[in-house]
Amino acid sequence: MNKPKRQKIREAIKFLELAKEIVEFVAEDEEECLNNFPENLQSSERYYAIEESQSVLSDAADDIESILDDVRGVLWWVVIVRFLLGKSKK
């Protein structure tokens, strides 16, 4: 993988990190909303909708983290291979 491609991957990582932060923020905000919901409305459709969205957003943040791990792993393999190839040339 050449330098421009590695740079594009690093940019993608930054975007994914930002996306994860945003999704986590909204998920936490939804959870706070749930925690402050009046007891008499906790069986309402609105409560269940917020609960579902919070759960989906939390899962999405985990999925983004998994994707980040995979993409970062690609960069690490590139570094390792380049290092090993550099050693073998000496």
PDB file of C-alpha atoms in Angstrom:
ATOM      1  CA  MET A   1       0.000   0.000   0.000  1.00  0.00           C
ATOM      2  CA  ASN A   2       1.523   3.280  -1.049  1.00  0.00           C
ATOM      3  CA  LYS A   3       1.709   6.461   1.012  1.00  0.00           C
ATOM      4  CA  PRO A   4      -1.357   8.216  -0.530  1.00  0.00           C
ATOM      5  CA  LYS A   5      -3.499   5.137   0.136  1.00  0.00           C
ATOM      6  CA  ARG A   6      -2.261   4.924   3.738  1.00  0.00           C
ATOM      7  CA  GLN A   7      -3.098   8.611   4.148  1.00  0.00           C
ATOM      8  CA  LYS A   8      -6.641   7.986   2.860  1.00  0.00           C
ATOM      9  CA  ILE A   9      -7.011   5.148   5.374  1.00  0.00           C
ATOM     10  CA  ARG A  10      -5.845   7.455   8.176  1.00  0.00           C
ATOM     11  CA  GLU A  11      -8.441  10.017   7.061  1.00  0.00           C
ATOM     12  CA  ALA A  12     -11.121   7.322   7.088  1.00  0.00           C
ATOM     13  CA  ILE A  13     -10.066   6.394  10.625  1.00  0.00           C
ATOM     14  CA  LYS A  14     -10.510  10.005  11.732  1.00  0.00           C
ATOM     15  CA  PHE A  15     -13.995  10.132  10.184  1.00  0.00           C
ATOM     16  CA  LEU A  16     -14.953   6.838  11.814  1.00  0.00           C
ATOM     17  CA  GLU A  17     -13.675   8.058  15.191  1.00  0.00           C
ATOM     18  CA  LEU A  18     -15.773  11.206  14.844  1.00  0.00           C
ATOM     19  CA  ALA A  19     -18.818   9.184  13.794  1.00  0.00           C
ATOM     20  CA  LYS A  20     -18.384   6.928  16.825  1.00  0.00           C
ATOM     21  CA  GLU A  21     -18.148   9.938  19.149  1.00  0.00           C
ATOM     22  CA  ILE A  22     -21.340  11.415  17.709  1.00  0.00           C
ATOM     23  CA  VAL A  23     -23.261   8.142  17.929  1.00  0.00           C
ATOM     24  CA  GLU A  24     -22.052   7.583  21.508  1.00  0.00           C
ATOM     25  CA  PHE A  25     -23.078  11.122  22.465  1.00  0.00           C
ATOM     26  CA  VAL A  26     -26.607  10.637  21.122  1.00  0.00           C
ATOM     27  CA  ALA A  27     -26.875   7.181  22.735  1.00  0.00           C
ATOM     28  CA  GLU A  28     -25.821   8.640  26.094  1.00  0.00           C
ATOM     29  CA  ASP A  29     -28.307  11.485  25.668  1.00  0.00           C
ATOM     30  CA  GLU A  30     -31.084   8.976  24.967  1.00  0.00           C
ATOM     31  CA  GLU A  31     -30.076   6.980  28.034  1.00  0.00           C
ATOM     32  CA  GLU A  32     -30.210  10.119  30.155  1.00  0.00           C
ATOM     33  CA  CYS A  33     -33.671  10.791  28.744  1.00  0.00           C
ATOM     34  CA  LEU A  34     -34.747   7.292  29.749  1.00  0.00           C
ATOM     35  CA  ASN A  35     -33.338   7.727  33.256  1.00  0.00           C
ATOM     36  CA  ASN A  36     -35.348  10.923  33.691  1.00  0.00           C
ATOM     37  CA  PHE A  37     -38.586   9.584  32.228  1.00  0.00           C
ATOM     38  CA  PRO A  38     -41.549   9.823  34.608  1.00  0.00           C
ATOM     39  CA  GLU A  39     -42.429   6.454  36.133  1.00  0.00           C
ATOM     40  CA  ASN A  40     -46.024   6.605  34.978  1.00  0.00           C
ATOM     41  CA  LEU A  41     -44.881   6.925  31.332  1.00  0.00           C
ATOM     42  CA  GLN A  42     -42.283   4.147  31.359  1.00  0.00           C
ATOM     43  CA  SER A  43     -44.734   1.749  29.763  1.00  0.00           C
ATOM     44  CA  SER A  44     -45.536   4.131  26.941  1.00  0.00           C
ATOM     45  CA  GLU A  45     -44.709   3.661  23.268  1.00  0.00           C
ATOM     46  CA  ARG A  46     -42.515   6.743  23.402  1.00  0.00           C
ATOM     47  CA  TYR A  47     -40.422   5.242  26.200  1.00  0.00           C
ATOM     48  CA  TYR A  48     -39.985   1.989  24.272  1.00  0.00           C
ATOM     49  CA  ALA A  49     -39.052   3.899  21.110  1.00  0.00           C
ATOM     50  CA  ILE A  50     -36.366   5.862  22.963  1.00  0.00           C
ATOM     51  CA  GLU A  51     -35.154   2.664  24.623  1.00  0.00           C
ATOM     52  CA  GLU A  52     -34.887   0.949  21.235  1.00  0.00           C
ATOM     53  CA  SER A  53     -33.064   3.870  19.629  1.00  0.00           C
ATOM     54  CA  GLN A  54     -30.626   4.014  22.545  1.00  0.00           C
ATOM     55  CA  SER A  55     -29.930   0.309  22.196  1.00  0.00           C
ATOM     56  CA  VAL A  56     -29.452   0.513  18.422  1.00  0.00           C
ATOM     57  CA  LEU A  57     -27.150   3.522  18.753  1.00  0.00           C
ATOM     58  CA  SER A  58     -25.097   1.798  21.429  1.00  0.00           C
ATOM     59  CA  ASP A  59     -24.748  -1.276  19.213  1.00  0.00           C
ATOM     60  CA  ALA A  60     -23.805   0.963  16.277  1.00  0.00           C
ATOM     61  CA  ALA A  61     -21.023   2.585  18.317  1.00  0.00           C
ATOM     62  CA  ASP A  62     -19.700  -0.892  19.124  1.00  0.00           C
ATOM     63  CA  ASP A  63     -19.867  -1.815  15.434  1.00  0.00           C
ATOM     64  CA  ILE A  64     -17.947   1.324  14.466  1.00  0.00           C
ATOM     65  CA  GLU A  65     -15.297   0.440  17.044  1.00  0.00           C
ATOM     66  CA  SER A  66     -15.005  -3.021  15.513  1.00  0.00           C
ATOM     67  CA  ILE A  67     -14.583  -1.491  12.060  1.00  0.00           C
ATOM     68  CA  LEU A  68     -11.935   0.862  13.452  1.00  0.00           C
ATOM     69  CA  ASP A  69     -10.049  -2.104  14.899  1.00  0.00           C
ATOM     70  CA  ASP A  70     -10.102  -3.821  11.502  1.00  0.00           C
ATOM     71  CA  VAL A  71      -8.958  -0.741   9.585  1.00  0.00           C
ATOM     72  CA  ARG A  72      -6.225   0.044  12.107  1.00  0.00           C
ATOM     73  CA  GLY A  73      -5.143  -3.577  11.815  1.00  0.00           C
ATOM     74  CA  VAL A  74      -4.655  -3.147   8.077  1.00  0.00           C
ATOM     75  CA  LEU A  75      -2.296  -0.246   8.701  1.00  0.00           C
ATOM     76  CA  TRP A  76      -0.363  -2.254  11.297  1.00  0.00           C
ATOM     77  CA  TRP A  77       0.080  -5.119   8.848  1.00  0.00           C
ATOM     78  CA  VAL A  78       1.371  -2.694   6.243  1.00  0.00           C
ATOM     79  CA  VAL A  79       3.907  -1.322   8.738  1.00  0.00           C
ATOM     80  CA  ILE A  80       4.996  -4.814   9.764  1.00  0.00           C
ATOM     81  CA  VAL A  81       5.344  -6.045   6.175  1.00  0.00           C
ATOM     82  CA  ARG A  82       7.286  -2.941   5.165  1.00  0.00           C
ATOM     83  CA  PHE A  83       9.570  -3.399   8.175  1.00  0.00           C
ATOM     84  CA  LEU A  84      10.165  -7.064   7.360  1.00  0.00           C
ATOM     85  CA  LEU A  85      10.764  -6.354   3.691  1.00  0.00           C
ATOM     86  CA  GLY A  86      13.192  -3.605   4.629  1.00  0.00           C
ATOM     87  CA  LYS A  87      15.084  -6.017   6.894  1.00  0.00           C
ATOM     88  CA  SER A  88      15.288  -8.677   4.192  1.00  0.00           C
ATOM     89  CA  LYS A  89      16.875  -6.237   1.723  1.00  0.00           C
ATOM     90  CA  LYS A  90      19.808  -5.557   4.044  1.00  0.00           C
TER      91      LYS A  90
END
